[in-house]
mmCIF file of C-alpha atoms in Angstrom:
data_model
loop_
_atom_site.group_PDB
_atom_site.id
_atom_site.type_symbol
_atom_site.label_atom_id
_atom_site.label_comp_id
_atom_site.label_asym_id
_atom_site.label_seq_id
_atom_site.Cartn_x
_atom_site.Cartn_y
_atom_site.Cartn_z
ATOM 1 C CA MET C 1 -70.298 229.274 236.332
ATOM 2 C CA ARG C 2 -70.169 228.433 240.071
ATOM 3 C CA THR C 3 -66.692 228.112 241.517
ATOM 4 C CA ASP C 4 -65.611 225.508 244.042
ATOM 5 C CA LYS C 5 -65.363 228.272 246.634
ATOM 6 C CA THR C 6 -68.950 229.352 245.962
ATOM 7 C CA SER C 7 -70.188 225.755 246.137
ATOM 8 C CA ALA C 8 -68.362 225.195 249.424
ATOM 9 C CA ALA C 9 -69.819 228.393 250.872
ATOM 10 C CA GLY C 10 -73.304 227.374 249.755
ATOM 11 C CA TYR C 11 -72.936 223.911 251.272
ATOM 12 C CA GLN C 12 -71.634 225.375 254.530
ATOM 13 C CA ASN C 13 -74.568 227.780 254.666
ATOM 14 C CA PHE C 14 -77.041 224.939 254.038
ATOM 15 C CA SER C 15 -75.285 222.783 256.653
ATOM 16 C CA SER C 16 -75.515 225.579 259.239
ATOM 17 C CA HIS C 17 -79.266 225.842 258.676
ATOM 18 C CA VAL C 18 -79.669 222.078 259.099
ATOM 19 C CA PHE C 19 -77.789 222.163 262.399
ATOM 20 C CA LEU C 20 -79.827 225.164 263.538
ATOM 21 C CA LEU C 21 -82.993 223.142 262.910
ATOM 22 C CA GLY C 22 -81.449 220.233 264.828
ATOM 23 C CA TYR C 23 -80.653 222.526 267.748
ATOM 24 C CA ILE C 24 -84.174 223.986 267.719
ATOM 25 C CA LEU C 25 -85.602 220.463 267.758
ATOM 26 C CA LEU C 26 -83.458 219.477 270.750
ATOM 27 C CA VAL C 27 -84.430 222.656 272.605
ATOM 28 C CA TRP C 28 -88.096 222.033 271.874
ATOM 29 C CA LEU C 29 -87.867 218.409 273.063
ATOM 30 C CA SER C 30 -86.047 219.539 276.202
ATOM 31 C CA THR C 31 -88.584 222.217 277.108
ATOM 32 C CA PRO C 32 -90.466 221.117 280.236
ATOM 33 C CA ALA C 33 -94.184 220.748 279.503
ATOM 34 C CA THR C 34 -95.029 222.158 282.936
ATOM 35 C CA LEU C 35 -93.394 225.541 282.259
ATOM 36 C CA ASN C 36 -95.790 228.430 281.757
ATOM 37 C CA TRP C 37 -95.757 230.060 278.339
ATOM 38 C CA GLN C 38 -93.781 233.109 279.551
ATOM 39 C CA SER C 39 -90.991 230.897 280.885
ATOM 40 C CA LYS C 40 -91.014 228.811 277.714
ATOM 41 C CA LEU C 41 -90.687 231.976 275.617
ATOM 42 C CA ILE C 42 -87.697 233.118 277.696
ATOM 43 C CA PHE C 43 -86.091 229.672 277.444
ATOM 44 C CA TRP C 44 -86.535 229.504 273.668
ATOM 45 C CA SER C 45 -85.398 233.106 273.130
ATOM 46 C CA PHE C 46 -82.222 232.648 275.162
ATOM 47 C CA SER C 47 -81.445 229.346 273.380
ATOM 48 C CA LEU C 48 -81.699 231.048 269.966
ATOM 49 C CA PHE C 49 -79.673 234.027 271.200
ATOM 50 C CA LEU C 50 -76.964 231.647 272.444
ATOM 51 C CA TYR C 51 -76.828 229.907 269.056
ATOM 52 C CA TRP C 52 -76.624 233.236 267.225
ATOM 53 C CA LEU C 53 -73.900 234.563 269.520
ATOM 54 C CA VAL C 54 -71.667 231.488 269.894
ATOM 55 C CA GLY C 55 -72.232 229.617 266.625
ATOM 56 C CA LEU C 56 -71.067 226.128 265.711
ATOM 57 C CA ASP C 57 -67.324 226.408 265.083
ATOM 58 C CA TYR C 58 -64.703 225.796 267.751
ATOM 59 C CA GLN C 59 -62.452 228.825 268.052
ATOM 60 C CA LYS C 60 -59.192 229.515 269.811
ATOM 61 C CA ASN C 61 -60.060 231.091 273.121
ATOM 62 C CA ASN C 62 -57.882 233.725 274.781
ATOM 63 C CA PHE C 63 -60.085 233.938 277.870
ATOM 64 C CA VAL C 64 -57.686 234.139 280.828
ATOM 65 C CA ILE C 65 -58.239 231.798 283.769
ATOM 66 C CA ASN C 66 -55.846 231.592 286.696
ATOM 67 C CA ARG C 67 -55.355 228.104 288.125
ATOM 68 C CA HIS C 68 -55.897 229.559 291.574
ATOM 69 C CA TRP C 69 -59.547 230.062 290.576
ATOM 70 C CA LEU C 70 -60.048 226.325 291.131
ATOM 71 C CA TRP C 71 -60.468 227.033 294.833
ATOM 72 C CA LEU C 72 -63.830 228.680 294.030
ATOM 73 C CA PRO C 73 -65.764 225.574 292.835
ATOM 74 C CA ALA C 74 -63.846 223.419 295.341
ATOM 75 C CA LEU C 75 -64.896 225.678 298.227
ATOM 76 C CA LEU C 76 -68.481 225.756 296.971
ATOM 77 C CA LEU C 77 -68.553 221.954 296.797
ATOM 78 C CA VAL C 78 -67.207 221.533 300.324
ATOM 79 C CA LEU C 79 -69.583 224.160 301.746
ATOM 80 C CA THR C 80 -72.762 222.804 300.142
ATOM 81 C CA ARG C 81 -71.848 219.209 301.057
ATOM 82 C CA LEU C 82 -71.264 220.161 304.710
ATOM 83 C CA LEU C 83 -74.275 222.453 305.213
ATOM 84 C CA PRO C 84 -76.775 219.591 305.752
ATOM 85 C CA PHE C 85 -74.672 218.392 308.705
ATOM 86 C CA PHE C 86 -74.809 221.827 310.346
ATOM 87 C CA HIS C 87 -78.590 221.929 309.976
ATOM 88 C CA TRP C 88 -79.692 218.344 310.593
ATOM 89 C CA GLY C 89 -76.895 216.905 312.673
ATOM 90 C CA GLU C 90 -75.405 213.439 312.424
ATOM 91 C CA PHE C 91 -77.866 211.954 309.883
ATOM 92 C CA PRO C 92 -78.676 214.652 307.301
ATOM 93 C CA LEU C 93 -78.882 212.642 304.073
ATOM 94 C CA ALA C 94 -81.168 210.109 302.372
ATOM 95 C CA ALA C 95 -81.958 206.563 303.500
ATOM 96 C CA ASP C 96 -79.104 204.922 301.556
ATOM 97 C CA ALA C 97 -76.699 206.601 303.970
ATOM 98 C CA GLY C 98 -78.107 204.408 306.717
ATOM 99 C CA VAL C 99 -77.228 201.223 304.852
ATOM 100 C CA TYR C 100 -73.585 202.252 304.471
ATOM 101 C CA ILE C 101 -73.346 203.498 308.053
ATOM 102 C CA ALA C 102 -74.858 200.286 309.407
ATOM 103 C CA THR C 103 -72.364 198.277 307.337
ATOM 104 C CA PHE C 104 -69.190 200.163 308.221
ATOM 105 C CA LYS C 105 -69.786 201.686 311.674
ATOM 106 C CA PRO C 106 -68.452 198.548 313.453
ATOM 107 C CA TYR C 107 -65.099 199.250 311.779
ATOM 108 C CA VAL C 108 -64.796 203.035 311.429
ATOM 109 C CA PRO C 109 -66.385 206.056 313.161
ATOM 110 C CA ILE C 110 -69.430 207.554 311.440
ATOM 111 C CA PRO C 111 -67.688 210.945 310.778
ATOM 112 C CA VAL C 112 -64.989 209.076 308.838
ATOM 113 C CA ILE C 113 -67.652 207.438 306.655
ATOM 114 C CA TYR C 114 -69.151 210.843 305.838
ATOM 115 C CA ALA C 115 -65.728 212.413 305.255
ATOM 116 C CA PHE C 116 -64.844 209.645 302.816
ATOM 117 C CA TYR C 117 -68.135 210.123 300.955
ATOM 118 C CA ILE C 118 -67.604 213.891 300.690
ATOM 119 C CA LEU C 119 -64.095 213.207 299.383
ATOM 120 C CA LEU C 120 -65.619 210.880 296.760
ATOM 121 C CA ASN C 121 -67.954 213.657 295.643
ATOM 122 C CA LEU C 122 -65.091 216.133 295.387
ATOM 123 C CA SER C 123 -63.145 213.556 293.379
ATOM 124 C CA LEU C 124 -66.132 213.247 291.040
ATOM 125 C CA GLY C 125 -65.981 216.984 290.378
ATOM 126 C CA PHE C 126 -62.279 216.912 289.619
ATOM 127 C CA GLY C 127 -62.795 213.786 287.509
ATOM 128 C CA ILE C 128 -65.143 215.866 285.374
ATOM 129 C CA TYR C 129 -62.448 218.563 285.285
ATOM 130 C CA HIS C 130 -59.857 216.139 283.881
ATOM 131 C CA ILE C 131 -62.233 214.598 281.315
ATOM 132 C CA ALA C 132 -63.234 218.068 280.074
ATOM 133 C CA LYS C 133 -59.555 219.003 279.879
ATOM 134 C CA LYS C 134 -58.870 215.811 277.895
ATOM 135 C CA TYR C 135 -61.605 216.456 275.305
ATOM 136 C CA PHE C 136 -61.414 220.250 275.146
ATOM 137 C CA ASP C 137 -58.963 222.349 277.181
ATOM 138 C CA GLU C 138 -58.145 223.561 280.685
ATOM 139 C CA LYS C 139 -60.481 226.559 280.460
ATOM 140 C CA THR C 140 -63.438 224.385 279.508
ATOM 141 C CA ALA C 141 -62.482 222.074 282.373
ATOM 142 C CA PHE C 142 -62.701 224.956 284.844
ATOM 143 C CA PHE C 143 -66.182 225.971 283.717
ATOM 144 C CA SER C 144 -67.370 222.359 283.696
ATOM 145 C CA LEU C 145 -66.203 222.019 287.293
ATOM 146 C CA LEU C 146 -67.888 225.320 288.141
ATOM 147 C CA ILE C 147 -71.205 224.124 286.667
ATOM 148 C CA PHE C 148 -70.846 220.842 288.574
ATOM 149 C CA SER C 149 -70.351 222.751 291.826
ATOM 150 C CA LEU C 150 -73.541 224.774 291.143
ATOM 151 C CA SER C 151 -75.618 221.856 289.861
ATOM 152 C CA LEU C 152 -78.757 221.021 291.836
ATOM 153 C CA SER C 153 -78.984 217.614 290.172
ATOM 154 C CA GLN C 154 -75.449 216.711 291.269
ATOM 155 C CA PHE C 155 -76.166 217.917 294.803
ATOM 156 C CA LEU C 156 -79.240 215.686 294.795
ATOM 157 C CA THR C 157 -77.062 212.779 293.622
ATOM 158 C CA TYR C 158 -74.766 213.457 296.576
ATOM 159 C CA TRP C 159 -77.697 213.771 299.004
ATOM 160 C CA VAL C 160 -79.240 210.400 298.065
ATOM 161 C CA PHE C 161 -75.874 208.826 298.970
ATOM 162 C CA TYR C 162 -75.128 206.828 295.819
ATOM 163 C CA ALA C 163 -71.663 205.904 297.058
ATOM 164 C CA LYS C 164 -71.146 202.805 294.897
ATOM 165 C CA MET C 165 -72.371 204.630 291.808
ATOM 166 C CA THR C 166 -69.977 207.499 292.573
ATOM 167 C CA VAL C 167 -67.033 205.075 292.763
ATOM 168 C CA ALA C 168 -68.195 203.468 289.498
ATOM 169 C CA LEU C 169 -68.293 206.892 287.855
ATOM 170 C CA LEU C 170 -64.731 207.608 288.960
ATOM 171 C CA PHE C 171 -63.619 204.366 287.309
ATOM 172 C CA SER C 172 -65.656 205.396 284.248
ATOM 173 C CA PHE C 173 -63.582 208.558 283.952
ATOM 174 C CA LEU C 174 -60.389 206.547 284.269
ATOM 175 C CA SER C 175 -61.629 204.044 281.672
ATOM 176 C CA ILE C 176 -62.566 206.784 279.208
ATOM 177 C CA TYR C 177 -59.081 208.246 279.518
ATOM 178 C CA LEU C 178 -57.467 204.822 279.000
ATOM 179 C CA LEU C 179 -59.712 203.964 276.033
ATOM 180 C CA GLU C 180 -58.787 207.193 274.284
ATOM 181 C CA LYS C 181 -55.119 206.444 275.029
ATOM 182 C CA LYS C 182 -55.628 202.945 273.571
ATOM 183 C CA SER C 183 -54.368 201.366 276.766
ATOM 184 C CA TRP C 184 -55.241 197.777 277.691
ATOM 185 C CA TRP C 185 -55.537 198.939 281.295
ATOM 186 C CA ALA C 186 -58.995 200.110 280.209
ATOM 187 C CA ILE C 187 -60.218 196.515 280.646
ATOM 188 C CA PRO C 188 -59.582 196.141 284.409
ATOM 189 C CA ALA C 189 -60.635 199.753 285.013
ATOM 190 C CA SER C 190 -63.938 199.140 283.207
ATOM 191 C CA VAL C 191 -64.515 195.834 284.998
ATOM 192 C CA LEU C 192 -64.308 197.780 288.259
ATOM 193 C CA ILE C 193 -67.197 199.969 287.040
ATOM 194 C CA GLY C 194 -69.410 196.889 286.925
ATOM 195 C CA TYR C 195 -67.987 195.500 290.155
ATOM 196 C CA PHE C 196 -69.082 198.552 292.119
ATOM 197 C CA HIS C 197 -72.280 199.357 290.186
ATOM 198 C CA PRO C 198 -73.271 197.039 287.300
ATOM 199 C CA LEU C 199 -75.984 199.400 286.001
ATOM 200 C CA THR C 200 -73.428 202.163 285.389
ATOM 201 C CA LEU C 201 -71.504 199.754 283.168
ATOM 202 C CA LEU C 202 -74.445 199.249 280.767
ATOM 203 C CA PRO C 203 -74.315 202.594 278.877
ATOM 204 C CA PHE C 204 -70.522 202.478 279.048
ATOM 205 C CA LEU C 205 -70.434 199.126 277.228
ATOM 206 C CA LEU C 206 -73.004 200.235 274.648
ATOM 207 C CA ALA C 207 -70.964 203.384 274.012
ATOM 208 C CA ILE C 208 -67.837 201.259 273.408
ATOM 209 C CA LEU C 209 -69.811 199.189 270.912
ATOM 210 C CA LEU C 210 -71.008 202.249 268.979
ATOM 211 C CA PHE C 211 -67.604 203.904 269.237
ATOM 212 C CA SER C 212 -65.990 200.840 267.622
ATOM 213 C CA VAL C 213 -68.325 201.129 264.616
ATOM 214 C CA PHE C 214 -67.207 204.687 263.839
ATOM 215 C CA LYS C 215 -63.570 204.514 264.948
ATOM 216 C CA LYS C 216 -61.915 202.262 262.354
ATOM 217 C CA GLU C 217 -58.371 202.739 263.623
ATOM 218 C CA LYS C 218 -59.433 201.526 267.095
ATOM 219 C CA ARG C 219 -62.032 198.954 266.039
ATOM 220 C CA LYS C 220 -60.046 195.817 266.958
ATOM 221 C CA PHE C 221 -58.867 197.328 270.240
ATOM 222 C CA LEU C 222 -62.410 198.413 271.187
ATOM 223 C CA ALA C 223 -63.925 195.067 270.153
ATOM 224 C CA VAL C 224 -61.478 193.165 272.373
ATOM 225 C CA ASN C 225 -62.229 195.588 275.205
ATOM 226 C CA PHE C 226 -65.988 195.168 274.782
ATOM 227 C CA ILE C 227 -65.877 191.355 274.770
ATOM 228 C CA SER C 228 -63.381 191.176 277.652
ATOM 229 C CA ILE C 229 -65.219 193.679 279.862
ATOM 230 C CA LEU C 230 -68.595 192.061 279.184
ATOM 231 C CA GLY C 231 -67.279 188.536 279.788
ATOM 232 C CA ILE C 232 -65.369 189.267 283.006
ATOM 233 C CA SER C 233 -68.163 191.484 284.361
ATOM 234 C CA PHE C 234 -70.746 188.780 283.673
ATOM 235 C CA ILE C 235 -68.664 186.231 285.604
ATOM 236 C CA ILE C 236 -68.330 188.627 288.561
ATOM 237 C CA ASN C 237 -71.921 189.975 288.524
ATOM 238 C CA TRP C 238 -73.826 187.168 286.800
ATOM 239 C CA GLY C 239 -76.810 187.544 289.146
ATOM 240 C CA ASP C 240 -77.222 191.252 288.355
ATOM 241 C CA PHE C 241 -76.798 190.660 284.616
ATOM 242 C CA LEU C 242 -79.383 187.875 284.559
ATOM 243 C CA GLY C 243 -81.739 190.180 286.427
ATOM 244 C CA TYR C 244 -81.206 192.947 283.865
ATOM 245 C CA LEU C 245 -81.834 190.486 281.027
ATOM 246 C CA TYR C 246 -85.029 189.283 282.718
ATOM 247 C CA TYR C 247 -86.362 192.807 283.194
ATOM 248 C CA THR C 248 -85.251 193.823 279.694
ATOM 249 C CA GLU C 249 -87.394 191.012 278.288
ATOM 250 C CA LYS C 250 -90.304 192.271 280.404
ATOM 251 C CA TYR C 251 -89.627 195.818 279.165
ATOM 252 C CA LEU C 252 -89.577 194.759 275.496
ATOM 253 C CA THR C 253 -92.806 192.758 275.817
ATOM 254 C CA GLY C 254 -94.499 195.185 278.227
ATOM 255 C CA ASN C 255 -95.214 192.182 280.402
ATOM 256 C CA TYR C 256 -95.087 193.652 283.917
ATOM 257 C CA PHE C 257 -97.624 195.379 286.106
ATOM 258 C CA LYS C 258 -97.628 199.051 287.102
ATOM 259 C CA GLY C 259 -96.007 198.645 290.520
ATOM 260 C CA ILE C 260 -92.997 196.870 289.060
ATOM 261 C CA SER C 261 -92.866 199.431 286.241
ATOM 262 C CA GLU C 262 -92.492 202.261 288.761
ATOM 263 C CA VAL C 263 -89.739 200.411 290.630
ATOM 264 C CA LEU C 264 -87.902 199.667 287.385
ATOM 265 C CA ALA C 265 -87.878 203.357 286.501
ATOM 266 C CA GLY C 266 -84.998 203.720 288.952
ATOM 267 C CA ASN C 267 -84.651 205.479 292.288
ATOM 268 C CA PHE C 268 -84.024 209.048 291.131
ATOM 269 C CA VAL C 269 -86.044 212.015 289.868
ATOM 270 C CA GLN C 270 -88.179 211.829 286.723
ATOM 271 C CA ILE C 271 -86.851 213.458 283.544
ATOM 272 C CA ASP C 272 -89.470 216.248 283.616
ATOM 273 C CA PHE C 273 -88.385 217.249 287.137
ATOM 274 C CA TYR C 274 -84.762 217.211 285.999
ATOM 275 C CA GLN C 275 -85.555 219.461 283.033
ATOM 276 C CA ASN C 276 -87.790 221.820 284.962
ATOM 277 C CA PHE C 277 -85.998 222.333 288.260
ATOM 278 C CA LEU C 278 -82.493 220.882 288.196
ATOM 279 C CA ALA C 279 -80.809 221.608 284.863
ATOM 280 C CA LEU C 280 -82.947 224.139 282.997
ATOM 281 C CA ILE C 281 -80.375 226.919 283.289
ATOM 282 C CA TYR C 282 -77.554 225.008 281.545
ATOM 283 C CA LEU C 283 -79.608 222.886 279.135
ATOM 284 C CA PRO C 284 -79.269 225.366 276.201
ATOM 285 C CA PHE C 285 -75.478 225.365 276.660
ATOM 286 C CA ALA C 286 -75.320 221.558 276.842
ATOM 287 C CA LEU C 287 -77.583 221.028 273.811
ATOM 288 C CA LEU C 288 -75.566 223.475 271.721
ATOM 289 C CA GLY C 289 -72.402 221.709 272.891
ATOM 290 C CA PHE C 290 -73.823 218.413 271.621
ATOM 291 C CA ILE C 291 -74.730 219.968 268.244
ATOM 292 C CA ARG C 292 -71.219 221.414 268.001
ATOM 293 C CA LEU C 293 -69.768 217.918 268.473
ATOM 294 C CA ILE C 294 -71.725 216.736 265.423
ATOM 295 C CA TYR C 295 -71.000 219.827 263.324
ATOM 296 C CA ASN C 296 -67.261 219.561 263.988
ATOM 297 C CA LYS C 297 -67.344 215.747 263.487
ATOM 298 C CA LYS C 298 -65.990 215.207 266.974
ATOM 299 C CA TYR C 299 -67.302 211.652 267.224
ATOM 300 C CA ASP C 300 -65.335 210.594 270.256
ATOM 301 C CA PHE C 301 -66.380 208.377 273.146
ATOM 302 C CA LEU C 302 -68.049 211.276 274.969
ATOM 303 C CA PHE C 303 -70.436 211.795 272.040
ATOM 304 C CA PHE C 304 -71.581 208.169 271.977
ATOM 305 C CA TYR C 305 -71.806 208.018 275.771
ATOM 306 C CA ALA C 306 -74.186 211.006 275.700
ATOM 307 C CA LEU C 307 -76.185 209.488 272.839
ATOM 308 C CA ILE C 308 -76.608 206.130 274.606
ATOM 309 C CA ASN C 309 -77.693 207.657 277.915
ATOM 310 C CA PHE C 310 -80.138 209.999 276.181
ATOM 311 C CA SER C 311 -81.613 207.060 274.235
ATOM 312 C CA LEU C 312 -82.030 204.904 277.349
ATOM 313 C CA ILE C 313 -83.838 207.755 279.109
ATOM 314 C CA TYR C 314 -85.998 208.684 276.110
ATOM 315 C CA LEU C 315 -87.034 205.042 275.582
ATOM 316 C CA ASN C 316 -87.887 204.646 279.286
ATOM 317 C CA PHE C 317 -85.542 201.675 279.500
ATOM 318 C CA ILE C 318 -85.259 199.818 282.813
ATOM 319 C CA PHE C 319 -83.847 202.041 285.584
ATOM 320 C CA HIS C 320 -83.826 204.951 283.122
ATOM 321 C CA ASN C 321 -83.993 207.579 285.876
ATOM 322 C CA ARG C 322 -80.530 206.535 287.086
ATOM 323 C CA PHE C 323 -79.107 207.302 283.639
ATOM 324 C CA ILE C 324 -80.151 210.941 284.128
ATOM 325 C CA ILE C 325 -77.182 211.245 286.504
ATOM 326 C CA LEU C 326 -74.790 210.009 283.802
ATOM 327 C CA LEU C 327 -76.293 212.176 281.057
ATOM 328 C CA ASP C 328 -76.167 215.197 283.352
ATOM 329 C CA ILE C 329 -72.416 214.739 283.810
ATOM 330 C CA VAL C 330 -71.888 214.771 280.028
ATOM 331 C CA PHE C 331 -74.187 217.804 279.767
ATOM 332 C CA ILE C 332 -72.081 219.602 282.377
ATOM 333 C CA ILE C 333 -68.914 218.991 280.337
ATOM 334 C CA LEU C 334 -70.535 220.122 277.070
ATOM 335 C CA ALA C 335 -72.122 223.144 278.757
ATOM 336 C CA GLY C 336 -68.703 224.170 280.099
ATOM 337 C CA GLU C 337 -67.289 224.367 276.574
ATOM 338 C CA VAL C 338 -70.142 226.547 275.288
ATOM 339 C CA LEU C 339 -70.145 228.720 278.433
ATOM 340 C CA LEU C 340 -66.465 229.461 277.825
ATOM 341 C CA SER C 341 -67.219 230.576 274.240
ATOM 342 C CA PHE C 342 -70.152 232.660 275.479
ATOM 343 C CA LEU C 343 -68.127 234.445 278.164
ATOM 344 C CA LYS C 344 -65.267 235.136 275.778
ATOM 345 C CA ILE C 345 -67.659 237.144 273.608
ATOM 346 C CA VAL C 346 -69.533 239.044 276.330
ATOM 347 C CA TRP C 347 -66.654 239.573 278.762
ATOM 348 C CA ILE C 348 -65.482 242.745 277.029
ATOM 349 C CA ASN C 349 -68.622 244.459 278.321
ATOM 350 C CA THR C 350 -68.525 245.656 281.957
ATOM 351 C CA SER C 351 -72.274 245.225 282.369
ATOM 352 C CA ALA C 352 -72.016 241.638 281.120
ATOM 353 C CA LYS C 353 -69.336 240.946 283.728
ATOM 354 C CA LEU C 354 -71.554 242.313 286.493
ATOM 355 C CA VAL C 355 -74.536 240.260 285.293
ATOM 356 C CA SER C 356 -72.356 237.121 285.143
ATOM 357 C CA PHE C 357 -71.146 237.640 288.717
ATOM 358 C CA LEU C 358 -74.705 238.333 289.858
ATOM 359 C CA ILE C 359 -75.967 235.088 288.260
ATOM 360 C CA PHE C 360 -73.128 233.167 289.913
ATOM 361 C CA ILE C 361 -74.007 234.651 293.329
ATOM 362 C CA ILE C 362 -77.722 233.877 292.872
ATOM 363 C CA LEU C 363 -77.020 230.278 291.829
ATOM 364 C CA SER C 364 -74.593 229.804 294.730
ATOM 365 C CA ILE C 365 -77.108 231.149 297.256
ATOM 366 C CA ASN C 366 -79.861 228.995 295.766
ATOM 367 C CA LEU C 367 -77.722 225.842 296.004
ATOM 368 C CA ALA C 368 -76.669 226.674 299.564
ATOM 369 C CA TYR C 369 -80.315 227.252 300.484
ATOM 370 C CA GLN C 370 -81.400 223.948 298.941
ATOM 371 C CA SER C 371 -78.613 222.078 300.729
ATOM 372 C CA TRP C 372 -79.708 223.702 303.997
ATOM 373 C CA ILE C 373 -83.448 222.954 303.738
ATOM 374 C CA THR C 374 -83.382 219.476 302.137
ATOM 375 C CA GLU C 375 -84.662 217.229 304.896
ATOM 376 C CA PRO C 376 -83.003 213.906 305.771
ATOM 377 C CA LEU C 377 -84.808 210.641 305.094
ATOM 378 C CA ILE C 378 -83.329 208.723 308.011
ATOM 379 C CA ASN C 379 -82.852 209.351 311.728
ATOM 380 C CA LYS C 380 -80.905 207.712 314.535
ATOM 381 C CA LYS C 381 -83.797 205.489 315.614
ATOM 382 C CA GLU C 382 -84.349 204.187 312.053
ATOM 383 C CA LEU C 383 -80.628 203.590 311.649
ATOM 384 C CA GLU C 384 -80.585 201.407 314.756
ATOM 385 C CA GLU C 385 -83.371 199.307 313.244
ATOM 386 C CA ILE C 386 -81.407 198.562 310.044
#
């Protein structure tokens, strides 16, 4: 006769195999089609090795991290954000920078505008640190910040000068914290997301809606938040919302021509470029982190926020390329948690430590090189014409 303990062990074993298949499916879907077969084989092999080594369960981690180590990602962020100025001079970034400079230069010097924008980007990194600390722990937060500081996709986000979206993301972090704390201050904080960048509010609102379905003890609170945020934001940004509704109807019916379709994809990189060149190195960590959320039934706001952004991108919804930035931030947080588990296991080996440091140096040099060579999309003459 089978005992309860045997049945539980059998169910757990079956469950592990199901989640392994889910992880393999996500890895396969995330494999860039343009990779050659050798690179694909390496990517798949490492992903399976990571799953085998780290597993699905969250474990107490005794990996020691000194708080003074925070200067490392902070220094890397400052350096890579300043390098374009040393190479290209006063106008080293993308065309959007010109719009902001033309708007504010009558009131403040141009260096102050750039300094404020760099400060916003640093704040974004430490916002990720605090969200990762909230959902996991301080060690995970450090590695999430480290990945952010090494991320090519987040450098590209900085380079294109999405200032309003960056501010909206900072209010998103604040709103997530307040929602989890069940604070009514989440309503004004979330309204500010839409005030600065209405598109960033869309996945946030949809995540609240899904979160309310699964979180019974917060359902009334989340429902009131959803209705209030949507209502107030519509009053403030009714023109943007009507535009989104118009283009959503065109998206659902397929009733727009190719030129408009390309514009509605959003002004950022395509998903295949993101997978292939920007995030390939931490995708296995992020995907395993997402699977671990499901396995451990950690259905918090972060889970639904990732799910919504992934769905909008996968379905090629209007402006879907912009949602890559949001999904990448969640991936960075999830990858930080798995990277911590990975390093805890391999850190006892001296060779593994050396390889880890070598990879960090290579990634740092690569990011610094990319920040140095990325050419600006605006010059002084063009700025004067704005």
